Amino acid sequence: LAPPLPQPQLSPQPLAPTPLAAGRGYQPGRRVYVGRAPPDAGWRDMQDLFKAFGDLLHVQVPVSEGGRPRGFGVVELASCEAATAALRHLESAELNRTRVVLRDDTALVQALGSTVVYVGNLSPTVTWQTLKSHLRVLDAVVQVPADPTGRSMGFGIVQLRSAQAAETLVRHMHDTVLDGRHLFLRQDVEVVARDEDELSSEEQEASSTNAPSLLEQLCSWVLHAPPLIKSGWSDGVPSVWAPAAAGALPPFAELTSFEWVQFSTRMLQLIPARIDASSIPASWERTYGQRLEVRAHGFCSLREALSAMPTVQLETVGSRLLVEPTGWVDGGAAGADGGVALACGDRKRHRPSTGAGRERERDRDERERRRPRWER
């Protein structure tokens, strides 16, 4: 028998990428860049954030070769319309209580460009040789970072000669299947620092825009608000804040508060000269249109409130309490007997400047008080 004829040796041909399912493959405009992602945010958190906008083809949260989050993520949706809707509705979204910055990833990559391609969603068994053979890049540097135990970290880095070559690789090899997984390819660009700066600028602009309106609201409240009363204290009138507990003591007087400054200033305007303290409540209500409530400022009586004011001085004549501005005697007009003119009701008399004269003045006031009203 004649020997069999030798068969021709066929040269090995590279395997073609796995055919893509309908609707998959790289399409510009379907990706959303998520900046300022918190370190504890994973792909499941981003999936929950975008789940209202339809199917998600890829959700990537890149990490460094040391395994640390890089501060951003990329989400690829099923259509350009879904990506546009997500950008519009998630403009002020938060991820794990952190405000994130959303951008059109396609426009971002085209504006910056890169010679490095990030390859995500790798199987743990894929090596750099396997990845380089699948991508069919002969003049590129391919790396598949591994953890300290030697296990693949699930992504690869491809360094090419030009940004044009990197863009071509993404367009042709994105979403191809390697070891049962759809690969995610993207030109490796990030704007983490710009995300922080833009968000800070937006917050400053918003605060400067809101400041005038907030100031107007505050001024309006100051002009139209009820009198400043603390702790709900009121002498028979419901407080502007809250009712006081029955039998409770008045709050401690805060002599450095704005409420006390307001109270003491108004009180001093009602005491231009030496007057009877019993006339102050009526003058207060007539002048300011509201009832005088000393307990609301932490005092049990009008005498106690006046005693706390360094701008007035008190004097007791019998059962009467007289009050006058501090230093008013020295600043008054001297009379013929060396005293000072004193206003008392509708009359004017001279207040002696000597101790004996002051004693006679008290006796005269006491006799005047004891006289029947019809004789006065």
PDB file of C-alpha atoms in Angstrom, residues 7 11-12 22 51 74 121 139 153 173 175 183 193 211 229 234 274 280 291 296 300 318 335 364-365 371:
ATOM      1  CA  GLN A   7      -1.518  16.836   5.686  1.00  0.00           C
ATOM      2  CA  SER A  11      -0.805  28.303  11.148  1.00  0.00           C
ATOM      3  CA  PRO A  12      -2.635  29.003  14.405  1.00  0.00           C
ATOM      4  CA  ALA A  22     -27.694  42.652  21.611  1.00  0.00           C
ATOM      5  CA  LYS A  51     -31.426  51.242  40.301  1.00  0.00           C
ATOM      6  CA  VAL A  74     -18.299  54.613  36.991  1.00  0.00           C
ATOM      7  CA  ASN A 121     -14.343  42.716  36.184  1.00  0.00           C
ATOM      8  CA  ASP A 139       3.296  46.578  21.949  1.00  0.00           C
ATOM      9  CA  MET A 153      -7.316  42.054  42.633  1.00  0.00           C
ATOM     10  CA  MET A 173     -12.711  45.208  23.344  1.00  0.00           C
ATOM     11  CA  ASP A 175     -17.746  44.126  27.016  1.00  0.00           C
ATOM     12  CA  LEU A 183     -14.808  43.008  30.659  1.00  0.00           C
ATOM     13  CA  ALA A 193      -9.216  67.086  43.170  1.00  0.00           C
ATOM     14  CA  ALA A 211     -26.966  85.085  53.081  1.00  0.00           C
ATOM     15  CA  ILE A 229     -38.708  86.280  77.446  1.00  0.00           C
ATOM     16  CA  SER A 234     -45.199  85.345  82.785  1.00  0.00           C
ATOM     17  CA  ARG A 274     -35.992 110.545  91.153  1.00  0.00           C
ATOM     18  CA  ILE A 280     -42.832 102.166  86.779  1.00  0.00           C
ATOM     19  CA  ARG A 291     -46.995  94.329  80.672  1.00  0.00           C
ATOM     20  CA  ALA A 296     -39.436  86.560  83.058  1.00  0.00           C
ATOM     21  CA  CYS A 300     -38.934  87.822  92.089  1.00  0.00           C
ATOM     22  CA  GLY A 318     -41.093 104.571 104.905  1.00  0.00           C
ATOM     23  CA  GLY A 335     -30.814 125.029  94.638  1.00  0.00           C
ATOM     24  CA  ARG A 364     -41.121 115.456 105.610  1.00  0.00           C
ATOM     25  CA  ASP A 365     -41.861 112.645 103.132  1.00  0.00           C
ATOM     26  CA  ARG A 371     -51.614 112.792 105.888  1.00  0.00           C
TER      27      ARG A 371
END
